[in-house]
Short mmCIF file of C-alpha atoms in Angstrom, two decimals:
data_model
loop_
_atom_site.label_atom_id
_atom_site.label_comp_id
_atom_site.label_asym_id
_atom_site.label_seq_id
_atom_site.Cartn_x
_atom_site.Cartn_y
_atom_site.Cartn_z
CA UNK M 1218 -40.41 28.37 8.78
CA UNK M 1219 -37.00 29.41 9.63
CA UNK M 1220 -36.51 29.69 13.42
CA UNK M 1221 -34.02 32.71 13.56
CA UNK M 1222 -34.03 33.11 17.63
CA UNK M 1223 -36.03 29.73 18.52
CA UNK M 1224 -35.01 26.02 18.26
CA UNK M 1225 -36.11 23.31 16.40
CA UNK M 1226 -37.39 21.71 19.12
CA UNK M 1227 -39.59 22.57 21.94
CA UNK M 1228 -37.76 19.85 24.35
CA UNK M 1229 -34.38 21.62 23.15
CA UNK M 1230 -35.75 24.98 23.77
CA UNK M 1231 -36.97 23.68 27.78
CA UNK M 1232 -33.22 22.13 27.99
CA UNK M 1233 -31.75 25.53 26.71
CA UNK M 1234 -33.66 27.33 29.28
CA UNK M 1235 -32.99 24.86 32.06
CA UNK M 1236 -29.15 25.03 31.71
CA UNK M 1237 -28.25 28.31 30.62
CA UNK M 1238 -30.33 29.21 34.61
CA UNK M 1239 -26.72 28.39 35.90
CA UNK M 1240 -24.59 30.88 37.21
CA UNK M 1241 -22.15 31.92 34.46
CA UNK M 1242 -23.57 29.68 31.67
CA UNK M 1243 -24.99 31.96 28.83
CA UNK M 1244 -27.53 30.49 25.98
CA UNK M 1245 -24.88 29.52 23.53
CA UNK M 1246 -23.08 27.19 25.95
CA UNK M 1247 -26.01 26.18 27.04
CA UNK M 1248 -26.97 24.54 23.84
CA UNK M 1249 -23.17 23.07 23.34
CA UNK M 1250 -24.00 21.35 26.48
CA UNK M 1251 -27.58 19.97 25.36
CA UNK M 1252 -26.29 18.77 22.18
CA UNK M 1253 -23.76 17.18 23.79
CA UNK M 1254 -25.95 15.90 26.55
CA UNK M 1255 -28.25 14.70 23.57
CA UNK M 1256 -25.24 12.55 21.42
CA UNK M 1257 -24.50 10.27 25.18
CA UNK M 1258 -25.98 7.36 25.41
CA UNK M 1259 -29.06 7.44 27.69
CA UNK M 1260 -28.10 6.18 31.17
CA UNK M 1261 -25.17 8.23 31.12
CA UNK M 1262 -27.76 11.31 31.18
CA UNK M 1263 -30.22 9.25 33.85
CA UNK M 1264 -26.68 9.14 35.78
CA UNK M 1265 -25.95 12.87 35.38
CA UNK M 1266 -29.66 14.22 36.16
CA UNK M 1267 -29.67 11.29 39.26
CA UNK M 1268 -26.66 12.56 41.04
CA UNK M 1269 -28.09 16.52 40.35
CA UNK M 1270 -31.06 15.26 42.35
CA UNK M 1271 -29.86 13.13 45.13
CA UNK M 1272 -27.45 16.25 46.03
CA UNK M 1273 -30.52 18.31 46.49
CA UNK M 1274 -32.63 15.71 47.84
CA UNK M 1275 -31.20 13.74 50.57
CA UNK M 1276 -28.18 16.05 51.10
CA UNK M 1277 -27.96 16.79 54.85
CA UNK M 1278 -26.39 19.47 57.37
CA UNK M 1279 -24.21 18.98 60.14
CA UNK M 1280 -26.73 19.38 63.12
CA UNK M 1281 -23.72 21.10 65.22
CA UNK M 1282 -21.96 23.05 62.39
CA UNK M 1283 -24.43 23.27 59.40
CA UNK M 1284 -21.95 22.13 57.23
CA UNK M 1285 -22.84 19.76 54.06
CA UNK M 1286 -22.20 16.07 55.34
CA UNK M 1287 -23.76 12.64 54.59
CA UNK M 1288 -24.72 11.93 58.38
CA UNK M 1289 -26.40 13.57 61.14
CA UNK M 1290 -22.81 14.60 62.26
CA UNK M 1291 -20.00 15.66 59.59
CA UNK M 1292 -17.12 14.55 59.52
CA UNK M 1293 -15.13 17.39 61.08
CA UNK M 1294 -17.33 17.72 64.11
CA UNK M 1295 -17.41 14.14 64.68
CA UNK M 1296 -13.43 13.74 64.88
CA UNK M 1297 -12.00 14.31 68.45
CA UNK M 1298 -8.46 14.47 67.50
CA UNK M 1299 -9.72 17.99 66.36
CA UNK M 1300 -10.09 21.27 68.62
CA UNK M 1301 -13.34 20.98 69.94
CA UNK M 1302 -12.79 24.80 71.50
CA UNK M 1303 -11.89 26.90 68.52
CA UNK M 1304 -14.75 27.63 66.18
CA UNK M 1305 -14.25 29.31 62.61
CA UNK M 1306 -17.21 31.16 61.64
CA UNK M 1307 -17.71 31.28 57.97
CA UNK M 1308 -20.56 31.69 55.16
CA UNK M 1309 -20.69 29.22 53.05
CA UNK M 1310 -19.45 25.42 52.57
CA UNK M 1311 -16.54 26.37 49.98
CA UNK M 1312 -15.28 27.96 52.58
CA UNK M 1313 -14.89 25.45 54.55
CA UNK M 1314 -13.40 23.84 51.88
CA UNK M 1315 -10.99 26.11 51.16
CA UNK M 1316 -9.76 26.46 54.70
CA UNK M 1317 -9.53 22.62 55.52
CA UNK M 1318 -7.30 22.71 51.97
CA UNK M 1319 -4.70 24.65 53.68
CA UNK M 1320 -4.31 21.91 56.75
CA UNK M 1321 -3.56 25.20 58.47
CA UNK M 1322 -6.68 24.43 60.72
CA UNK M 1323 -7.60 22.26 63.14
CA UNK M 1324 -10.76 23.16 65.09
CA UNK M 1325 -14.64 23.56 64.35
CA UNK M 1326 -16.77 25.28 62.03
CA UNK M 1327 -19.35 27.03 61.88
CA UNK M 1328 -21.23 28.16 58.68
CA UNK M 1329 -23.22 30.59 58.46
CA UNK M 1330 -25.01 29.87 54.60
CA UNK M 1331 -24.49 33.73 53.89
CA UNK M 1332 -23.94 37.21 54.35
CA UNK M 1333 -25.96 39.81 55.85
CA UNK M 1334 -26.72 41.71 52.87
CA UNK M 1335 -29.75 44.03 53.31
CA UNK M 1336 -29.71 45.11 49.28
CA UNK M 1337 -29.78 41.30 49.12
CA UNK M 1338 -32.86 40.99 51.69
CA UNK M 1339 -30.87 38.74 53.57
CA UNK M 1340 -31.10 39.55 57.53
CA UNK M 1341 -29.33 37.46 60.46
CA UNK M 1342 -32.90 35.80 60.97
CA UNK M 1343 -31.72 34.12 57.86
CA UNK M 1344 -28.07 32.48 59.00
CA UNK M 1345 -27.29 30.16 61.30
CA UNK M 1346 -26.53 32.69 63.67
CA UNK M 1347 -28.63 31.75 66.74
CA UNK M 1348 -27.53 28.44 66.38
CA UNK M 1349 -23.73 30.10 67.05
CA UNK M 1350 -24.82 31.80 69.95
CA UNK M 1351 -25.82 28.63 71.50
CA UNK M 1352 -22.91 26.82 70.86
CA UNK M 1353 -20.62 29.69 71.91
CA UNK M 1354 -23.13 30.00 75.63
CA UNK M 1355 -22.43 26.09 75.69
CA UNK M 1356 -18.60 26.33 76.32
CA UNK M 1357 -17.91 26.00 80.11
CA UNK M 1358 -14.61 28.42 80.78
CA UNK M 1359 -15.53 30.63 77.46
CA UNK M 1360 -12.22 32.39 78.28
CA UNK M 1361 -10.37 29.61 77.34
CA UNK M 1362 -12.45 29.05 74.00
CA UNK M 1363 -12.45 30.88 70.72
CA UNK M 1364 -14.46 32.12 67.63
CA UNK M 1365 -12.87 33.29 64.19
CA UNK M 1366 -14.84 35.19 62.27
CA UNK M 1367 -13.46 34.23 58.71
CA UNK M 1368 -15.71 36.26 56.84
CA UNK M 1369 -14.81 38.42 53.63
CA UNK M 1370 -13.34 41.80 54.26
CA UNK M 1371 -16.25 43.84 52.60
CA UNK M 1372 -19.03 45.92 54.05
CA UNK M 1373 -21.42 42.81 54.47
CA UNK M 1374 -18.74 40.73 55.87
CA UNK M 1375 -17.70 43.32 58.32
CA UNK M 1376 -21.21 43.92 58.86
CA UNK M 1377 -22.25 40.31 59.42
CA UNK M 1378 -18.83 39.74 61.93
CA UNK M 1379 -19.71 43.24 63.79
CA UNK M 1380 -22.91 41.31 64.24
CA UNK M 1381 -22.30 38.23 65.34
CA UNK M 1382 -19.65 39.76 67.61
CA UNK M 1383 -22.44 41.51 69.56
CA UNK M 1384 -24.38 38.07 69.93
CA UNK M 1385 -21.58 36.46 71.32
CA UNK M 1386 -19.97 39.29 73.41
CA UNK M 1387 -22.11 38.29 76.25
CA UNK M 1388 -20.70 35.12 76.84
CA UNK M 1389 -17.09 36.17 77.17
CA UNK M 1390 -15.20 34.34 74.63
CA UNK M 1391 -12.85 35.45 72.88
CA UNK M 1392 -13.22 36.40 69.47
CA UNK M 1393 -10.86 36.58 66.54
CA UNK M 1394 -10.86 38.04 63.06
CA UNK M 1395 -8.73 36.91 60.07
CA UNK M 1396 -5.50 38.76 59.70
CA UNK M 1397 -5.36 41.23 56.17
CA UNK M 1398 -2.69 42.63 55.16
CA UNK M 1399 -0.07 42.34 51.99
CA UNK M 1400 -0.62 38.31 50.36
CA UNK M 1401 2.37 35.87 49.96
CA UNK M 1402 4.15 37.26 47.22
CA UNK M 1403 2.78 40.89 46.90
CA UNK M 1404 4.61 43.62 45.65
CA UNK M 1405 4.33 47.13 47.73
CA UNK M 1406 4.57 49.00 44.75
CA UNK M 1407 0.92 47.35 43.29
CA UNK M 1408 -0.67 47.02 46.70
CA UNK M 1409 -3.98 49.24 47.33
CA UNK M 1410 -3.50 52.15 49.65
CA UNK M 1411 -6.13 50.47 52.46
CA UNK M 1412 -4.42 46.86 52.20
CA UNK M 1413 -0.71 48.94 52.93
CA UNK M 1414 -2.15 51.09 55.60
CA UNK M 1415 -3.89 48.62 57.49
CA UNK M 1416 -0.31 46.19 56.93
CA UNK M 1417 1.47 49.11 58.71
CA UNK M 1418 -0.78 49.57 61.62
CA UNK M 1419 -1.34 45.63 62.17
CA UNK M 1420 2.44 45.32 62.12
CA UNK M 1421 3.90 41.54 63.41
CA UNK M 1422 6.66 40.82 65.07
CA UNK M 1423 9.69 39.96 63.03
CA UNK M 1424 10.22 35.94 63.47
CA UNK M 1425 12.96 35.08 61.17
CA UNK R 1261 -10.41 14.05 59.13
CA UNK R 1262 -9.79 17.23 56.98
CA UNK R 1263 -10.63 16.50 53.32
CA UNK R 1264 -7.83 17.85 51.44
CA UNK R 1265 -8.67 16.73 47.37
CA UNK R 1266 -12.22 15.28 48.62
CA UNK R 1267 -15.72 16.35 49.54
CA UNK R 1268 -17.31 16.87 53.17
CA UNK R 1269 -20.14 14.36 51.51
CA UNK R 1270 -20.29 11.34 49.05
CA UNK R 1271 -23.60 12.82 47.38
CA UNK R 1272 -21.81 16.46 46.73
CA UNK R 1273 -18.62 14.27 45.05
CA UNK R 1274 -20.91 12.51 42.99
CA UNK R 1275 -22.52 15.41 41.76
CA UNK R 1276 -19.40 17.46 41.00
CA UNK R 1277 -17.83 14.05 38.97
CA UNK R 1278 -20.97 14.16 37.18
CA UNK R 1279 -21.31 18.18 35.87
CA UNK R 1280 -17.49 17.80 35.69
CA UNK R 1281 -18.00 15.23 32.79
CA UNK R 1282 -19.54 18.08 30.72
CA UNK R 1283 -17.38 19.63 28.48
CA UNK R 1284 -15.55 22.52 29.28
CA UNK R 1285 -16.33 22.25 32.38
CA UNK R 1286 -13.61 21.63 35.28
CA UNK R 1287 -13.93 20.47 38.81
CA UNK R 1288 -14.16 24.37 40.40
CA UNK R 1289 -16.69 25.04 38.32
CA UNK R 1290 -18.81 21.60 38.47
CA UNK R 1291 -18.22 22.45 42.83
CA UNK R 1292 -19.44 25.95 42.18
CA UNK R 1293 -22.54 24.67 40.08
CA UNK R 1294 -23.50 22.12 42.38
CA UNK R 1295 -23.41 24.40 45.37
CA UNK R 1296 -25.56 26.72 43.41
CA UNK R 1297 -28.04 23.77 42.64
CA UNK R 1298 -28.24 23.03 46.83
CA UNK R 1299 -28.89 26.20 46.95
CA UNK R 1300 -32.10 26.51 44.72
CA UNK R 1301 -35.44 25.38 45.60
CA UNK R 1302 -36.21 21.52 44.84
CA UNK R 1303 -38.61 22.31 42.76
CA UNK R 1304 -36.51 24.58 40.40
CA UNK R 1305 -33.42 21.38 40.68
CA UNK R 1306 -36.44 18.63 39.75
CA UNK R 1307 -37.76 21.11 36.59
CA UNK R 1308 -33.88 21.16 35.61
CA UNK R 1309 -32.97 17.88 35.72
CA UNK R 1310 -36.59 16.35 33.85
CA UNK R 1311 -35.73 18.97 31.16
CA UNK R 1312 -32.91 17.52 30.34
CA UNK R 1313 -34.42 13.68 30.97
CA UNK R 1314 -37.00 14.75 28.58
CA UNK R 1315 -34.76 16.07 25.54
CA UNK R 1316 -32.50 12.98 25.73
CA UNK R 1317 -35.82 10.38 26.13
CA UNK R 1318 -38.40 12.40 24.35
CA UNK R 1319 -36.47 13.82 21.70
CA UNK R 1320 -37.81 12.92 17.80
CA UNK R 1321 -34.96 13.26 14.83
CA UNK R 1322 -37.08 14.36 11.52
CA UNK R 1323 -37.67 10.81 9.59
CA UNK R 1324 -36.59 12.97 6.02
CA UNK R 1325 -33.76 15.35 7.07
CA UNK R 1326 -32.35 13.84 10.49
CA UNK R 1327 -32.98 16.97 12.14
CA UNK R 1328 -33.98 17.50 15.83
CA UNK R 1329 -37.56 17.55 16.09
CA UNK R 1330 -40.76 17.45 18.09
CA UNK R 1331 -43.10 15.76 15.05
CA UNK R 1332 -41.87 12.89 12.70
CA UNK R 1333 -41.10 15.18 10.04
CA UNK R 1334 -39.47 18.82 11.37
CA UNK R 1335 -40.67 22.56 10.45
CA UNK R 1336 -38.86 22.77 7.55
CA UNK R 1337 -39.54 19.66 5.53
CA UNK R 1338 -42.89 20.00 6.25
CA UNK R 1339 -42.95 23.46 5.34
CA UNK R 1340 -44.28 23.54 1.94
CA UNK R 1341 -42.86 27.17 0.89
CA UNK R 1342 -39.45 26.17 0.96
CA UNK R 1343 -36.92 24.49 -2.11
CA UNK R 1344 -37.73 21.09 -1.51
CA UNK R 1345 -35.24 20.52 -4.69
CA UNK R 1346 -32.26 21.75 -2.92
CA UNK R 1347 -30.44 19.77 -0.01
CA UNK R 1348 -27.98 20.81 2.29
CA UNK R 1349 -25.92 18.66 3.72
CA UNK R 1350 -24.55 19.31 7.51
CA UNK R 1351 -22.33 17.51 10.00
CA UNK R 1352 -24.44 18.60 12.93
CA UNK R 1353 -28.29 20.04 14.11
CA UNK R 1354 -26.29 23.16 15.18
CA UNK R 1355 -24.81 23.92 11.69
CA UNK R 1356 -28.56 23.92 10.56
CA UNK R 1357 -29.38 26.46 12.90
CA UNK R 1358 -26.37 28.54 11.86
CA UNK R 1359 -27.36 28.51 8.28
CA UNK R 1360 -30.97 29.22 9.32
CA UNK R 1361 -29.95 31.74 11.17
CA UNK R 1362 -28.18 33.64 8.07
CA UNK R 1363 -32.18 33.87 6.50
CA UNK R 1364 -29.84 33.53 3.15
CA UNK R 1365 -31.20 29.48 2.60
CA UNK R 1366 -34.64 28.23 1.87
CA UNK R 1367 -33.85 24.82 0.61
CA UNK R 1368 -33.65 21.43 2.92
CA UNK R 1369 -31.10 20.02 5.01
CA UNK R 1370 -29.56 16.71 5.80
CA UNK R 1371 -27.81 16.26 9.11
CA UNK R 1372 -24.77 13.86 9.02
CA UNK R 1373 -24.56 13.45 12.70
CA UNK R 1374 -21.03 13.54 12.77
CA UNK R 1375 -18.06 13.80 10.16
CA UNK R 1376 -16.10 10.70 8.67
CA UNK R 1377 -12.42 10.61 11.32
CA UNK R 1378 -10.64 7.58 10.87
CA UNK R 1379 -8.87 8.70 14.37
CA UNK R 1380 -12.13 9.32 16.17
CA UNK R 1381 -13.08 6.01 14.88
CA UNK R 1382 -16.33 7.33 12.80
CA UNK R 1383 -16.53 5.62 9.45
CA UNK R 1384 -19.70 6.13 6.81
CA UNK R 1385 -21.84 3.78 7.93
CA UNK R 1386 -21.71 5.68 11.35
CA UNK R 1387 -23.62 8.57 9.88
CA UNK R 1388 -26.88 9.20 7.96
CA UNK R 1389 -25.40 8.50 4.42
CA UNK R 1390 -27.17 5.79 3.22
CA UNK R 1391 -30.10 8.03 3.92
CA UNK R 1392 -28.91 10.93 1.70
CA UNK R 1393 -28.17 8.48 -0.79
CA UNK R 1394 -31.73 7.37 -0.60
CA UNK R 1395 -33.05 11.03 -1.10
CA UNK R 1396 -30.72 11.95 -4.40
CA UNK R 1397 -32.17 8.92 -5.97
CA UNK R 1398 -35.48 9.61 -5.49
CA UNK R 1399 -35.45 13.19 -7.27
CA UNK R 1400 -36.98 13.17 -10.57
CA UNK R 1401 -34.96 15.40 -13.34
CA UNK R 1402 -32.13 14.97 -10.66
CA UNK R 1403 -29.94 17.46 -13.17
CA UNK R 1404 -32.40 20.45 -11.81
CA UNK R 1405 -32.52 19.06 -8.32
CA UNK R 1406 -28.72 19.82 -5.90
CA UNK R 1407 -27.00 19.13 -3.05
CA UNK R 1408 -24.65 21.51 -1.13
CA UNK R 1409 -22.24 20.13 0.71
CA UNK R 1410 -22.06 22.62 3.51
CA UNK R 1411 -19.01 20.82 5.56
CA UNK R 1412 -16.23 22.25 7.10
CA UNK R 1413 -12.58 23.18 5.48
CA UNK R 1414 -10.30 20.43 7.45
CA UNK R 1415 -9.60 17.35 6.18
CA UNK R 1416 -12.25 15.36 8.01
CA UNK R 1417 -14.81 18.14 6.45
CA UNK R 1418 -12.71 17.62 2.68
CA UNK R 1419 -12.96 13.58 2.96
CA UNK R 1420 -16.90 13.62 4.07
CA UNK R 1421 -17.17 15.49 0.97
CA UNK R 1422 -15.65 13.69 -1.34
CA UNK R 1423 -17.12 10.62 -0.14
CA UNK R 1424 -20.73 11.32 0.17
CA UNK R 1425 -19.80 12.96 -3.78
CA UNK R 1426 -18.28 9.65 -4.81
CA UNK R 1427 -21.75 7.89 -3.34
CA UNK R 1428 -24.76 10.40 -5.37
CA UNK R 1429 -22.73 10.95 -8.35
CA UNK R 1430 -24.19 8.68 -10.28
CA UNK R 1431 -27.27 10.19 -9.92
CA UNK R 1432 -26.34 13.32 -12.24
CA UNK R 1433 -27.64 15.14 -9.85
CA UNK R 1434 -25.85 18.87 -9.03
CA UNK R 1435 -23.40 19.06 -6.24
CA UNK R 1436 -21.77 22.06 -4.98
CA UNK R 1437 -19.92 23.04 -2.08
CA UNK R 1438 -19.76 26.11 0.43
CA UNK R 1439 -17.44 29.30 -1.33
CA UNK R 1440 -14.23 29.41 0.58
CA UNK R 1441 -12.36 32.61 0.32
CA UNK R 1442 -11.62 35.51 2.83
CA UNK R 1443 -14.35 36.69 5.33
CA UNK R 1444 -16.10 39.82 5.03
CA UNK R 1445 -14.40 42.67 6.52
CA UNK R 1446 -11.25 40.53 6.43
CA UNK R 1447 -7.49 41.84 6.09
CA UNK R 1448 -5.37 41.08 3.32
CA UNK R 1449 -2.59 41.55 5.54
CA UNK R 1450 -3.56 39.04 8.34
CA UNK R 1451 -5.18 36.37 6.17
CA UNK R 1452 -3.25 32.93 6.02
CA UNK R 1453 -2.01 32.05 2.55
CA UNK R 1454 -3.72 29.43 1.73
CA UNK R 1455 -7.03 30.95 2.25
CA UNK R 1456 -5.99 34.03 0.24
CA UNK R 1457 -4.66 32.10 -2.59
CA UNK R 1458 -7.79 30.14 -2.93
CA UNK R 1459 -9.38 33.08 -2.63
CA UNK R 1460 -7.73 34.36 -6.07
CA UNK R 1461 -8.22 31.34 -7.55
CA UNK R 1462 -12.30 31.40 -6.89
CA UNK R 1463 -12.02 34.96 -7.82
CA UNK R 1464 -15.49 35.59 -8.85
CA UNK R 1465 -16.80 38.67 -11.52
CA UNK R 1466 -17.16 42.00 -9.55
CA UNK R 1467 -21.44 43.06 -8.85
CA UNK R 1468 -20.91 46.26 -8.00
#
């Protein structure tokens, strides 16, 4: 009994199936990864599948921002050397991430945990959204306070930030968008025409 | 407190350190899978995680061939049709489902678990040897019954071979090894020298 497109085993089969669910991992990796998973010694497995589970289980969100954190409060929103007025709405918590890794930043955040996307089925019921509004109606002086919407420069991002500016036009803050033009670096010549254009009409100052 | 190389939570770093430990797979990617697994419903992380639990704790090797297995003995020792005179020795379960996979091989097999590397620190008694020793004994008329040494062309692969030949030699019975010469479909022109000489060498008479 040859098994041409099954496994040997039933328990390797379930594994193959479990891992090769990940994003990006195909059925051939994920049977290098079994087999490799298989040859460590057993608590080093118990470790791996522990640490999987306690993520999902007993991760928790920042109350205020939504953002992954290991208390009530994260870190970020519990820190008042940081700007308590300035929140940077974004979708998910690589975002975050990503921003805090350019120390570029200083105030809030806000994440959303996704797009609008209706091909997706994903509406602004979905997203922390109303929890935004209520922190951007809770600023006394909203003039004086700000929210970035630091969302990705395609249709559902500029959908989701047209949104959300609507929520929040109400209360009189102001809102911000990332800037886009030409990255660090960039050559004109290999730019696309809508990155150039839009780099001409949001021209800066010159500050040498 | 921005987190520059760290994680906004102690569960979410534990989680990336542990599907970083996987090979071939780096920190961006462990980030990316965990965030994925948060993401999913518990129920779909739990199934995951047991799956793998299960293959590492529930796993059976085959008690003849040292194959994966759900039973004591695996499909294809106990499957009756096949050239239980014949056995083919492997370093690894996945080389057994290459071969099987080829639909070219009906004997046995008999997984090493490994390859003798004096620089990896594997010697003979680290792998099922003794074992494969035990089986070319038992053959009766050993001169009809063989063993294919089906390991691969470095020098790890070459000393494995001659060992384990060294060890059943005495039995008389046959031992033979995989052909070596240039793949199928294979250029002339592009194939290294050693491989093509070899290749002359082993010439074998033309079937049209």
């Amino acid at each position: 009994m040859p098994y041409k497109e099954s496994y040997p085993s039933v328990l390797l089969s379930d594994a193959v199936d479990a891992i090769s669910s990940l994003p990006g991992v195909g059925r051939r990796s994920a049977l290098r990864l079994a087999l490799h998973l298989l040859k460590q010694p057993a608590e080093n497995v118990h470790h791996f599948t522990s640490a999987i589970n306690q993520l999902r289980d007993q991760v928790h969100y920042c109350k205020c921002c939504r953002m992954i954190s290991d208390d009530e409060v994260c870190a970020i929103c519990g820190d008042r050397t940081r700007d308590h007025r300035t929140i940077c709405v974004v979708e998910s918590v690589r975002d975050v991430m990503s921003i805090e890794a350019t120390g570029q930043y200083h105030g809030l955040y806000h994440v959303l945990g996704g797009i609008i996307s209706p091909i997706a089925g994903v509406g602004p019921s979905d997203l922390n959204i109303k929890e935004l509004v209520a922190r951007a109606e809770a600023f006394e002086n909203p003039e004086s306070a700000e929210v970035i919407l630091a969302l990705s420069g395609d249709v559902e991002g500029e959908t989701t930030a047209f949104y959300i500016y609507r929520q929040i036009e109400h209360t009189g803050i102001k809102v911000s968008s990332l800037a886009r033009g030409l990255g660090f670096g960039d050559d004109l010549e290999y730019a696309d025409s809508l990155t150039l254009g839009r780099s001409i009409t949001n021209r800066q100052v010159f500050k040498p």
